[in-house]
Coordinates of C-alpha atoms in Angstrom, one line a residue:
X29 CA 81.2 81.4 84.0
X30 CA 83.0 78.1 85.2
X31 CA 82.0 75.0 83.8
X32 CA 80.9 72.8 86.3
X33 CA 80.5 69.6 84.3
X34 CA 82.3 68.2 81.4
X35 CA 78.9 67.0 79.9
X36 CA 75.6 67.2 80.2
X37 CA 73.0 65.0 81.3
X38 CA 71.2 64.6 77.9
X39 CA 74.7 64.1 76.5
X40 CA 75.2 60.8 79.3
X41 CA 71.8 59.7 78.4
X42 CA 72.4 59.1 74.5
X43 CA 75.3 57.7 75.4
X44 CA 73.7 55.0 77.2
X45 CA 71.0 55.5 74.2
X46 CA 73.3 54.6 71.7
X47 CA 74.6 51.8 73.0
X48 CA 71.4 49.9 73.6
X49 CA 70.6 50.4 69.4
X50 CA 73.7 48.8 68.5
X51 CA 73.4 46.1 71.0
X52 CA 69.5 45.6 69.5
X53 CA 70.8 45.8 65.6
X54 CA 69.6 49.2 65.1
X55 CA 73.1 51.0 64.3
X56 CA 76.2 50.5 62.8
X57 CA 78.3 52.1 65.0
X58 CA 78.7 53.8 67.8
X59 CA 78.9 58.0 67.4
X60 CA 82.0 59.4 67.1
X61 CA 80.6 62.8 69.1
X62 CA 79.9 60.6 71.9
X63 CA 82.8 57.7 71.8
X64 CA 86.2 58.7 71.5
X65 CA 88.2 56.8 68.5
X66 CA 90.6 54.9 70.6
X67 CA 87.5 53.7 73.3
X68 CA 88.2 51.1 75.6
X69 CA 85.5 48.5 75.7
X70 CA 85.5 45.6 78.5
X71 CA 83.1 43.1 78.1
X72 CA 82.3 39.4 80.2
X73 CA 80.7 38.1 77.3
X74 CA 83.0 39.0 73.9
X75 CA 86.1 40.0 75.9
X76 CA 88.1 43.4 75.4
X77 CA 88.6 45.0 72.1
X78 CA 90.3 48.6 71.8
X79 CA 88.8 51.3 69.1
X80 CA 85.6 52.4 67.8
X81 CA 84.6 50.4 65.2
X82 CA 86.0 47.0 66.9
X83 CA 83.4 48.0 70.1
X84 CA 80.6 48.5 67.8
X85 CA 81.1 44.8 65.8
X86 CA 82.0 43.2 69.7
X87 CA 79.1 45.0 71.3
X88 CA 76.7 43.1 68.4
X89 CA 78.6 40.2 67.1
X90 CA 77.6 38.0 64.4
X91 CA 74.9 35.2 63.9
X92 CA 72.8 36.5 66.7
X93 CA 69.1 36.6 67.3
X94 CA 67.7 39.9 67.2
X95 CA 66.8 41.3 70.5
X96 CA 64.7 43.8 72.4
X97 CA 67.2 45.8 74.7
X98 CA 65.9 47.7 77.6
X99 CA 67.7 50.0 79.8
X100 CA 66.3 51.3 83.3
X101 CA 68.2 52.4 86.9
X102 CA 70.1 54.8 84.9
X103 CA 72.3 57.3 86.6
X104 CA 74.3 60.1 85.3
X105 CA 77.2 62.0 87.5
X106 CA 79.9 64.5 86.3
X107 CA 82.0 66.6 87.7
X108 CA 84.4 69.4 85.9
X109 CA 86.8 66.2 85.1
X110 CA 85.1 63.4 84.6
X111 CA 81.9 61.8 84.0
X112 CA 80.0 58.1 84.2
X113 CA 76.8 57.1 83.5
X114 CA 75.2 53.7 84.3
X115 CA 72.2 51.6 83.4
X116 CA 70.7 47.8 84.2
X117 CA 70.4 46.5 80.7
X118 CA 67.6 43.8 79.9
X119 CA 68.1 42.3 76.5
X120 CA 64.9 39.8 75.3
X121 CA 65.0 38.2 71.6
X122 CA 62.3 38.7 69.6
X123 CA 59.6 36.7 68.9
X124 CA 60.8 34.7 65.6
X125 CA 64.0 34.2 67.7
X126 CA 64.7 31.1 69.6
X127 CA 64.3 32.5 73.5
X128 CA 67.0 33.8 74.8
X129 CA 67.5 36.7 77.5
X130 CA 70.5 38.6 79.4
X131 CA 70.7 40.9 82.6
X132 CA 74.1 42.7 82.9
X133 CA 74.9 46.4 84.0
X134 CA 76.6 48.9 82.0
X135 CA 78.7 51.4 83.0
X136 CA 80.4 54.5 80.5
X137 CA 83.2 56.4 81.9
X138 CA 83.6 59.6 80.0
X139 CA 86.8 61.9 79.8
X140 CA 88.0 65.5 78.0
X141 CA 89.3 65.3 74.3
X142 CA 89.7 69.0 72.9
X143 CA 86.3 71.1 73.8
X144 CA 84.4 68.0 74.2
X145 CA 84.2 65.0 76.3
X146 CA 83.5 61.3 75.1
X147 CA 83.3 57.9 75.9
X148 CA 86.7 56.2 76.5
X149 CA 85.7 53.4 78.5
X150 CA 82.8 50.8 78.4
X151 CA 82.3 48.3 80.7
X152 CA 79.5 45.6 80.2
X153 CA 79.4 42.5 82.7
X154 CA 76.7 40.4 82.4
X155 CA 74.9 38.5 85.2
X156 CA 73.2 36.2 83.7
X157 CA 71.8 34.6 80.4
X158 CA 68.7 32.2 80.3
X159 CA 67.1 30.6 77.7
X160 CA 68.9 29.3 74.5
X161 CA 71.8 29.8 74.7
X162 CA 73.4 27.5 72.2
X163 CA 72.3 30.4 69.6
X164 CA 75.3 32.6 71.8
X165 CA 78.3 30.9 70.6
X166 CA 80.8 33.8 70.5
X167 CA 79.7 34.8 74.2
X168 CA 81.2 33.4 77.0
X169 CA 78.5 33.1 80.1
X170 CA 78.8 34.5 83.1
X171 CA 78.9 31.9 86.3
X172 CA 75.6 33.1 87.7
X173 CA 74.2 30.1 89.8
X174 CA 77.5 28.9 91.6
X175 CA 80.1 30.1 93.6
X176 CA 83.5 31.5 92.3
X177 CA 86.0 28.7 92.0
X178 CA 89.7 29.0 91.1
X179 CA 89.9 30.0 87.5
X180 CA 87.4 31.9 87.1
X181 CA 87.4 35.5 85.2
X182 CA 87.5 38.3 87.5
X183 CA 84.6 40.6 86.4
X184 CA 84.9 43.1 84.0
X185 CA 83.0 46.1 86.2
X186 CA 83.6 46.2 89.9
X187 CA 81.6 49.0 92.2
X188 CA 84.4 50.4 93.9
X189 CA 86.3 51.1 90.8
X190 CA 83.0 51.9 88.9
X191 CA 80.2 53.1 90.0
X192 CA 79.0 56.2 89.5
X193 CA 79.1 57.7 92.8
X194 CA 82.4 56.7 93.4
X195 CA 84.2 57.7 90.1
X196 CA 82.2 61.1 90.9
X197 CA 81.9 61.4 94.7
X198 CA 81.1 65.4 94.7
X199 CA 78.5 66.0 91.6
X200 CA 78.1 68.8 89.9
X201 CA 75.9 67.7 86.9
X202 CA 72.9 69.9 87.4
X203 CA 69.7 67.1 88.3
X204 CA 66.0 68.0 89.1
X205 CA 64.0 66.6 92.4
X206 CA 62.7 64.3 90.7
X207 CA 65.8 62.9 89.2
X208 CA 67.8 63.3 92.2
X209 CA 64.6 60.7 93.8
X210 CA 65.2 58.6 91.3
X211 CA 69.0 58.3 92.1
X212 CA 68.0 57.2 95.5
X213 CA 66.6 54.1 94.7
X214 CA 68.9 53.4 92.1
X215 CA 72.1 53.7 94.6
X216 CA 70.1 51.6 97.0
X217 CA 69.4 48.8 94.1
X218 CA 73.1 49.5 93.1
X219 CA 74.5 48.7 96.3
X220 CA 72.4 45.6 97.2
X221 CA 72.8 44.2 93.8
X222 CA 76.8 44.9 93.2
X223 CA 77.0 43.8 97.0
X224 CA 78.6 47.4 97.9
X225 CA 77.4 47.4 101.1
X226 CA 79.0 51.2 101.5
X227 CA 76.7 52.4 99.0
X228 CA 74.1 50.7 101.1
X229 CA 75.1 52.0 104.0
X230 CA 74.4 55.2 102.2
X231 CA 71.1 54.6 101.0
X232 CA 68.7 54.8 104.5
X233 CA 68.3 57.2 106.7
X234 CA 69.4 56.1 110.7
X235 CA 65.6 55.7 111.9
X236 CA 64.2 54.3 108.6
X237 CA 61.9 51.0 108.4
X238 CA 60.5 48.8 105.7
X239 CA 58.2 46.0 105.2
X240 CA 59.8 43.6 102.7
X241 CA 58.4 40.2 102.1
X242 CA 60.0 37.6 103.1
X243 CA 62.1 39.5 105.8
X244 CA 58.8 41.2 107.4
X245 CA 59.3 44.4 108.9
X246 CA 62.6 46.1 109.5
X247 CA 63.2 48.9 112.0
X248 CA 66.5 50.8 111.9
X249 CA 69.7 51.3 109.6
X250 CA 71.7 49.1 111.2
X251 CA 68.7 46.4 110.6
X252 CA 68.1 47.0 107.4
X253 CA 71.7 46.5 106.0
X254 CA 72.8 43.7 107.4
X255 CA 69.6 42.1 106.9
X256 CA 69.3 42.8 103.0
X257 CA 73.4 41.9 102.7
X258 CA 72.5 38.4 103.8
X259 CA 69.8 38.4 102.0
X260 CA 71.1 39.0 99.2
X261 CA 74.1 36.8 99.2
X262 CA 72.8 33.5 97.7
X263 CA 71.0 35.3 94.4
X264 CA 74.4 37.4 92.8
X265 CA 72.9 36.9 89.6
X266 CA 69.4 39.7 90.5
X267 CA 69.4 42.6 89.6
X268 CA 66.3 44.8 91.4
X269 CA 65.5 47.1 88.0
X270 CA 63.2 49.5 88.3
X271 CA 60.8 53.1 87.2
X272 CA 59.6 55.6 89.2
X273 CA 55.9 55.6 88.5
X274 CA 55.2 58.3 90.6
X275 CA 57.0 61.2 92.6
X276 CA 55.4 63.6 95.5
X277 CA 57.7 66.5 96.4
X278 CA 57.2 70.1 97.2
X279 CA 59.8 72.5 96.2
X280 CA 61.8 73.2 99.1
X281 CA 60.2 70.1 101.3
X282 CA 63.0 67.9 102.6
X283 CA 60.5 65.0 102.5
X284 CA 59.2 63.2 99.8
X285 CA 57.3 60.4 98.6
X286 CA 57.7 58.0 95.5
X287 CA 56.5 55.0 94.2
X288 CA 58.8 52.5 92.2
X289 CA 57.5 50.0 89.9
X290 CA 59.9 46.5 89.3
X291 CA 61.0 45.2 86.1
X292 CA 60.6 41.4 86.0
X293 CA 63.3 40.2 82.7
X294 CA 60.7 37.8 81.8
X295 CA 58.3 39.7 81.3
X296 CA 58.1 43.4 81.1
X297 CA 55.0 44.7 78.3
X298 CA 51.4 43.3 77.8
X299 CA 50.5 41.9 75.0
X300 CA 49.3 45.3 73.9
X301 CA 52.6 46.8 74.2
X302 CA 51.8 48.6 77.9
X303 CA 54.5 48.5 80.6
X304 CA 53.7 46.1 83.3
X305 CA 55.3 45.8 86.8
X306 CA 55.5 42.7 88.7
X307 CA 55.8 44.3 92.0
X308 CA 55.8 47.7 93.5
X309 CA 57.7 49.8 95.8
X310 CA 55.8 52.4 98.1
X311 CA 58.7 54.4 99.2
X312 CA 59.1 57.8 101.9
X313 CA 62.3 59.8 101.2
X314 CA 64.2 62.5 103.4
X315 CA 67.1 65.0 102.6
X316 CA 70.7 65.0 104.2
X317 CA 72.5 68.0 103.3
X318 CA 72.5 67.4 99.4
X319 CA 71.8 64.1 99.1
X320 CA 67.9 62.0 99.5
X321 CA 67.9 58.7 101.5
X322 CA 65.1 56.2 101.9
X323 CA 63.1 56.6 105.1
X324 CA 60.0 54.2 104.5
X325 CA 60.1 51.4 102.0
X326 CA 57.4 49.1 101.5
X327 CA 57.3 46.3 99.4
X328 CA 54.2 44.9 97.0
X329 CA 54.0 41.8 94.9
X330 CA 51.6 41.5 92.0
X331 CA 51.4 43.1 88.9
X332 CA 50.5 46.3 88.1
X333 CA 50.7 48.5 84.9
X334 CA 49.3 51.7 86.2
X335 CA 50.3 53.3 89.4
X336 CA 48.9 52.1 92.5
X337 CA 47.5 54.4 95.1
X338 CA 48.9 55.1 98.3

Protein backbone atom coordinates (compact mmCIF):
# COMPACT_ATOMS: atom_id res chain seq x y z
CA UNK A 1 0.00 0.00 0.00
CA UNK A 2 1.40 3.58 -0.94
CA UNK A 3 2.37 5.77 1.77
CA UNK A 4 0.49 8.71 1.71
CA UNK A 5 2.30 10.72 4.38
CA UNK A 6 5.78 10.82 5.50
CA UNK A 7 4.60 11.04 9.23
CA UNK A 8 1.98 10.79 11.19
CA UNK A 9 -0.09 13.19 13.03
CA UNK A 10 0.87 11.93 16.62
CA UNK A 11 4.47 12.01 15.27
CA UNK A 12 3.87 16.24 14.24
CA UNK A 13 2.23 16.66 17.56
CA UNK A 14 5.24 15.51 19.86
CA UNK A 15 7.21 17.33 17.82
CA UNK A 16 5.56 20.45 18.72
CA UNK A 17 5.37 18.58 22.33
CA UNK A 18 8.90 18.40 22.67
CA UNK A 19 9.73 21.55 21.85
CA UNK A 20 7.52 23.36 24.35
CA UNK A 21 9.40 21.07 27.41
CA UNK A 22 12.64 22.26 26.42
CA UNK A 23 11.59 25.79 26.03
CA UNK A 24 9.82 25.39 29.83
CA UNK A 25 13.15 23.61 31.35
CA UNK A 26 11.71 20.24 31.28
CA UNK A 27 14.29 18.48 28.78
CA UNK A 28 17.73 18.41 27.81
CA UNK A 29 17.45 18.11 24.40
CA UNK A 30 15.51 17.77 21.79
CA UNK A 31 14.83 13.85 20.48
CA UNK A 32 16.93 12.59 18.00
CA UNK A 33 13.75 10.36 16.49
CA UNK A 34 12.01 13.43 15.95
CA UNK A 35 14.93 16.17 15.05
CA UNK A 36 17.33 15.36 12.53
CA UNK A 37 21.24 15.92 13.83
CA UNK A 38 22.14 18.67 11.46
CA UNK A 39 18.43 20.73 12.23
CA UNK A 40 18.17 24.08 11.19
CA UNK A 41 16.79 26.39 13.90
CA UNK A 42 15.79 30.18 13.15
CA UNK A 43 14.91 32.07 15.84
CA UNK A 44 13.94 36.25 16.41
CA UNK A 45 14.97 36.10 19.73
CA UNK A 46 18.50 34.03 20.12
CA UNK A 47 19.27 34.14 16.36
CA UNK A 48 20.16 30.94 14.12
CA UNK A 49 22.23 28.10 15.28
CA UNK A 50 22.78 24.80 13.09
CA UNK A 51 22.64 21.17 14.94
CA UNK A 52 20.90 19.39 17.58
CA UNK A 53 22.26 20.07 20.59
CA UNK A 54 23.20 23.95 19.75
CA UNK A 55 18.98 24.29 19.07
CA UNK A 56 18.27 22.68 22.33
CA UNK A 57 20.81 25.16 24.63
CA UNK A 58 19.38 28.32 22.03
CA UNK A 59 15.80 27.26 22.31
CA UNK A 60 16.35 27.55 26.44
CA UNK A 61 19.31 29.76 27.04
CA UNK A 62 20.87 30.49 30.26
CA UNK A 63 19.97 32.65 33.35
CA UNK A 64 16.29 32.53 32.48
CA UNK A 65 13.15 32.51 34.60
CA UNK A 66 11.37 29.40 34.45
CA UNK A 67 8.27 29.52 32.48
CA UNK A 68 4.89 27.95 31.79
CA UNK A 69 4.73 27.32 27.94
CA UNK A 70 1.49 26.74 26.29
CA UNK A 71 0.79 25.74 22.83
CA UNK A 72 -2.68 25.98 21.10
CA UNK A 73 -3.92 26.58 17.14
CA UNK A 74 -1.85 23.74 16.25
CA UNK A 75 -1.98 22.37 12.74
CA UNK A 76 -0.39 19.39 11.24
CA UNK A 77 -0.23 18.78 7.22
CA UNK A 78 1.88 16.12 5.28
CA UNK A 79 2.09 14.98 2.21
CA UNK A 80 4.27 11.85 0.77
CA UNK A 81 7.27 14.52 0.75
CA UNK A 82 7.13 16.72 3.25
CA UNK A 83 5.49 17.66 6.37
CA UNK A 84 4.94 21.00 8.79
CA UNK A 85 3.33 21.49 11.76
CA UNK A 86 2.51 24.76 13.55
CA UNK A 87 1.45 26.09 16.94
CA UNK A 88 0.83 29.76 18.73
CA UNK A 89 3.14 29.41 21.69
CA UNK A 90 2.26 31.32 24.98
CA UNK A 91 5.17 31.27 27.35
CA UNK A 92 4.26 32.79 31.21
CA UNK A 93 7.08 32.66 34.12
CA UNK A 94 6.21 31.25 37.07
CA UNK A 95 5.20 32.55 40.00
CA UNK A 96 8.67 32.98 42.07
CA UNK A 97 9.85 34.60 38.69
CA UNK A 98 9.90 38.25 38.07
CA UNK A 99 6.79 38.54 35.34
CA UNK A 100 7.59 38.09 32.19
CA UNK A 101 5.51 36.69 29.11
CA UNK A 102 6.05 35.96 25.15
CA UNK A 103 3.53 35.32 22.20
CA UNK A 104 5.41 34.00 19.03
CA UNK A 105 4.37 31.20 16.49
CA UNK A 106 6.24 28.17 15.81
CA UNK A 107 6.47 26.51 12.81
CA UNK A 108 8.55 22.68 12.15
CA UNK A 109 9.18 21.78 8.70
CA UNK A 110 9.82 18.05 8.53
CA UNK A 111 11.76 16.15 5.67
CA UNK A 112 12.84 12.17 4.81
CA UNK A 113 16.16 10.82 6.34
CA UNK A 114 16.40 6.95 5.68
CA UNK A 115 12.85 5.21 6.68
CA UNK A 116 11.95 8.01 8.80
CA UNK A 117 11.29 11.66 8.64
CA UNK A 118 12.48 14.41 11.17
CA UNK A 119 12.71 17.84 11.98
CA UNK A 120 15.19 19.82 9.83
CA UNK A 121 13.91 23.14 10.26
CA UNK A 122 12.55 25.23 13.19
CA UNK A 123 11.35 28.44 12.90
CA UNK A 124 10.31 30.51 16.04
CA UNK A 125 9.44 34.42 15.61
CA UNK A 126 8.16 36.00 18.38
CA UNK A 127 5.61 38.76 18.51
CA UNK A 128 5.86 40.14 21.45
CA UNK A 129 7.31 40.08 25.05
CA UNK A 130 5.76 42.08 28.07
CA UNK A 131 6.70 42.27 31.41
CA UNK A 132 10.38 42.17 32.72
CA UNK A 133 12.14 41.99 30.41
CA UNK A 134 15.57 43.06 31.78
CA UNK A 135 15.68 39.23 33.14
CA UNK A 136 15.87 38.37 28.87
CA UNK A 137 19.27 39.59 28.30
CA UNK A 138 20.42 37.12 25.59
CA UNK A 139 17.01 37.66 23.64
CA UNK A 140 16.69 40.23 21.22
CA UNK A 141 12.82 41.67 21.28
CA UNK A 142 10.76 41.78 18.59
CA UNK A 143 9.50 45.41 17.40
CA UNK A 144 5.96 44.80 18.30
CA UNK A 145 4.32 48.38 18.94
CA UNK A 146 5.93 50.42 15.95
CA UNK A 147 6.17 50.33 12.51
CA UNK A 148 9.19 48.73 10.50
CA UNK A 149 11.92 51.17 10.01
CA UNK A 150 15.14 50.72 7.94
CA UNK A 151 17.30 48.37 9.79
CA UNK A 152 15.22 46.32 11.15
CA UNK A 153 15.53 42.22 11.04
CA UNK A 154 13.39 40.75 8.49
CA UNK A 155 11.40 38.01 10.44
CA UNK A 156 12.48 34.77 10.85
CA UNK A 157 8.89 32.90 9.67
CA UNK A 158 7.05 34.42 6.89
CA UNK A 159 3.39 32.73 5.79
CA UNK A 160 3.94 32.42 2.28
CA UNK A 161 7.17 30.58 2.69
CA UNK A 162 5.74 28.79 5.85
CA UNK A 163 2.69 28.03 6.74
CA UNK A 164 1.36 24.95 6.70
CA UNK A 165 -1.07 25.07 4.04
CA UNK A 166 1.22 26.36 1.75
CA UNK A 167 4.36 24.12 2.30
CA UNK A 168 1.54 21.35 1.93
CA UNK A 169 -1.16 22.67 -0.35
CA UNK A 170 -2.80 18.98 -1.26
CA UNK A 171 -2.85 16.95 2.33
CA UNK A 172 -2.79 13.67 2.68
CA UNK A 173 -2.16 13.29 6.52
CA UNK A 174 -5.30 11.32 7.48
CA UNK A 175 -7.44 14.08 9.99
CA UNK A 176 -10.93 13.35 11.69
CA UNK A 177 -14.15 15.91 11.45
CA UNK A 178 -13.37 17.20 14.23
CA UNK A 179 -9.84 18.02 13.61
CA UNK A 180 -10.36 19.09 10.13
CA UNK A 181 -13.02 21.92 12.19
CA UNK A 182 -10.46 22.76 14.16
CA UNK A 183 -8.08 23.61 11.15
CA UNK A 184 -10.75 25.96 9.95
CA UNK A 185 -10.45 28.37 12.60
CA UNK A 186 -6.96 27.95 12.91
CA UNK A 187 -6.32 29.00 9.01
CA UNK A 188 -8.72 31.74 9.61
CA UNK A 189 -6.68 33.03 12.85
CA UNK A 190 -3.53 32.19 10.73
CA UNK A 191 -4.26 34.39 8.07
CA UNK A 192 -5.64 37.45 9.98
CA UNK A 193 -2.78 37.26 12.42
CA UNK A 194 0.28 36.55 9.84
CA UNK A 195 -1.67 39.27 7.61
CA UNK A 196 -2.03 36.45 4.73
CA UNK A 197 -4.93 37.77 3.42
CA UNK A 198 -4.95 34.56 0.76
CA UNK A 199 -5.43 32.27 3.54
CA UNK A 200 -8.16 34.58 4.53
CA UNK A 201 -9.68 34.73 1.54
CA UNK A 202 -9.74 31.06 2.08
CA UNK A 203 -11.26 30.89 5.28
CA UNK A 204 -15.36 32.11 4.61
CA UNK A 205 -17.62 30.75 2.65
CA UNK A 206 -19.06 33.57 -0.28
CA UNK A 207 -22.52 34.23 1.61
CA UNK A 208 -21.09 34.04 5.16
CA UNK A 209 -21.80 36.75 7.99
CA UNK A 210 -20.54 37.49 11.43
CA UNK A 211 -21.20 39.70 14.31
CA UNK A 212 -17.80 40.90 15.72
CA UNK A 213 -17.59 43.60 18.27
CA UNK A 214 -16.36 46.44 17.43
CA UNK A 215 -17.07 46.01 13.55
CA UNK A 216 -20.93 44.97 14.24
CA UNK A 217 -22.35 42.80 11.83
CA UNK A 218 -20.70 41.75 8.54
CA UNK A 219 -22.58 40.31 5.52
CA UNK A 220 -20.59 38.70 2.66
CA UNK A 221 -16.93 37.40 1.87
CA UNK A 222 -15.90 40.20 0.19
CA UNK A 223 -17.06 42.22 3.60
CA UNK A 224 -15.61 40.34 5.88
CA UNK A 225 -12.00 40.30 4.52
CA UNK A 226 -11.34 43.52 3.81
CA UNK A 227 -12.96 44.56 6.90
CA UNK A 228 -10.90 42.26 9.31
CA UNK A 229 -7.44 43.20 7.07
CA UNK A 230 -7.99 46.76 8.19
CA UNK A 231 -8.74 45.87 11.20
CA UNK A 232 -6.17 44.12 11.91
CA UNK A 233 -3.40 46.33 10.67
CA UNK A 234 -2.60 48.53 13.67
CA UNK A 235 -2.25 45.39 16.30
CA UNK A 236 0.70 43.03 14.29
CA UNK A 237 1.74 42.02 17.60
CA UNK A 238 -2.11 39.70 18.40
CA UNK A 239 -2.22 36.64 17.97
CA UNK A 240 -6.22 35.25 18.20
CA UNK A 241 -5.22 31.73 20.06
CA UNK A 242 -7.72 29.57 20.69
CA UNK A 243 -9.67 25.69 21.70
CA UNK A 244 -12.42 24.27 20.38
CA UNK A 245 -14.75 23.74 23.32
CA UNK A 246 -17.30 22.13 21.53
CA UNK A 247 -17.92 20.49 17.93
CA UNK A 248 -21.54 19.52 16.33
CA UNK A 249 -21.17 17.36 13.20
CA UNK A 250 -23.06 14.44 11.75
CA UNK A 251 -21.05 12.05 9.80
CA UNK A 252 -21.67 12.77 6.30
CA UNK A 253 -23.38 16.35 7.04
CA UNK A 254 -21.62 19.06 5.14
CA UNK A 255 -22.61 21.49 7.87
CA UNK A 256 -21.44 21.89 11.18
CA UNK A 257 -21.32 23.85 14.13
CA UNK A 258 -18.42 24.67 16.77
CA UNK A 259 -17.75 26.79 19.44
CA UNK A 260 -14.17 28.28 20.06
CA UNK A 261 -12.99 29.48 23.34
CA UNK A 262 -9.97 32.50 23.29
CA UNK A 263 -6.89 32.37 25.05
CA UNK A 264 -6.06 35.73 26.74
CA UNK A 265 -1.70 35.51 27.38
CA UNK A 266 -2.45 37.18 30.54
CA UNK A 267 -4.37 35.10 31.93
CA UNK A 268 -5.35 31.69 30.86
CA UNK A 269 -6.14 29.09 34.33
CA UNK A 270 -8.10 29.92 37.55
CA UNK A 271 -6.63 29.97 40.48
CA UNK A 272 -7.67 26.34 40.78
CA UNK A 273 -5.80 25.27 37.84
CA UNK A 274 -9.26 25.25 35.41
CA UNK A 275 -8.93 26.65 31.84
CA UNK A 276 -10.63 29.97 31.46
CA UNK A 277 -11.58 31.84 28.24
CA UNK A 278 -11.91 35.41 27.97
CA UNK A 279 -14.21 35.39 25.07
CA UNK A 280 -15.98 32.98 22.96
CA UNK A 281 -16.53 32.21 19.40
CA UNK A 282 -20.11 30.70 18.35
CA UNK A 283 -19.14 29.51 14.94
CA UNK A 284 -21.44 27.64 11.75
CA UNK A 285 -19.18 25.76 9.32
CA UNK A 286 -19.86 24.41 5.64
CA UNK A 287 -17.85 21.90 3.34
CA UNK A 288 -16.24 22.81 -0.17
CA UNK A 289 -15.13 19.88 -1.83
CA UNK A 290 -12.52 18.70 0.91
CA UNK A 291 -11.97 21.49 2.70
CA UNK A 292 -14.58 23.32 5.86
CA UNK A 293 -15.05 27.22 5.71
CA UNK A 294 -16.66 29.43 8.17
CA UNK A 295 -20.26 30.34 7.33
CA UNK A 296 -21.51 32.11 10.71
CA UNK A 297 -19.17 33.54 13.21
CA UNK A 298 -20.19 35.25 16.22
CA UNK A 299 -18.22 36.89 18.59
CA UNK A 300 -18.68 36.92 22.75
CA UNK A 301 -16.62 38.82 25.32
CA UNK A 302 -16.46 37.70 28.90
CA UNK A 303 -15.04 34.90 30.49
CA UNK A 304 -16.05 31.67 30.52
CA UNK A 305 -14.44 28.28 31.71
CA UNK A 306 -17.11 25.83 30.62
CA UNK A 307 -18.83 25.90 27.34
CA UNK A 308 -21.48 28.22 26.79
CA UNK A 309 -24.69 27.12 25.21
CA UNK A 310 -25.96 27.95 21.99
Amino acid sequence: MPMTSIATRDQLLRALDAVAAVLQGEASDLPAELFADDIQLLTSHRGRHEGRRNANLALRGSMLPTFDVELANQVTLADAERATASAYVIGRSTPDARPVGFNGVLVLHFAPRGEAAVVTELRLQLNSVEGATAVLANWTLPVAHRQWKPGDAPAVLSSELDAPWHRVPRNSLPLNDEEQLAHAWYRYAWGLDQADHSLLGQSFSKDARAVLPPMGKLEGERMLVSTLKAFRMPWPWMLHAGRPLAIEHAPGSSTARMVVGRLIPARMRMEDGRRVYGAHYQLELVQFADEWRLHRMDYHEGWITDTPSN
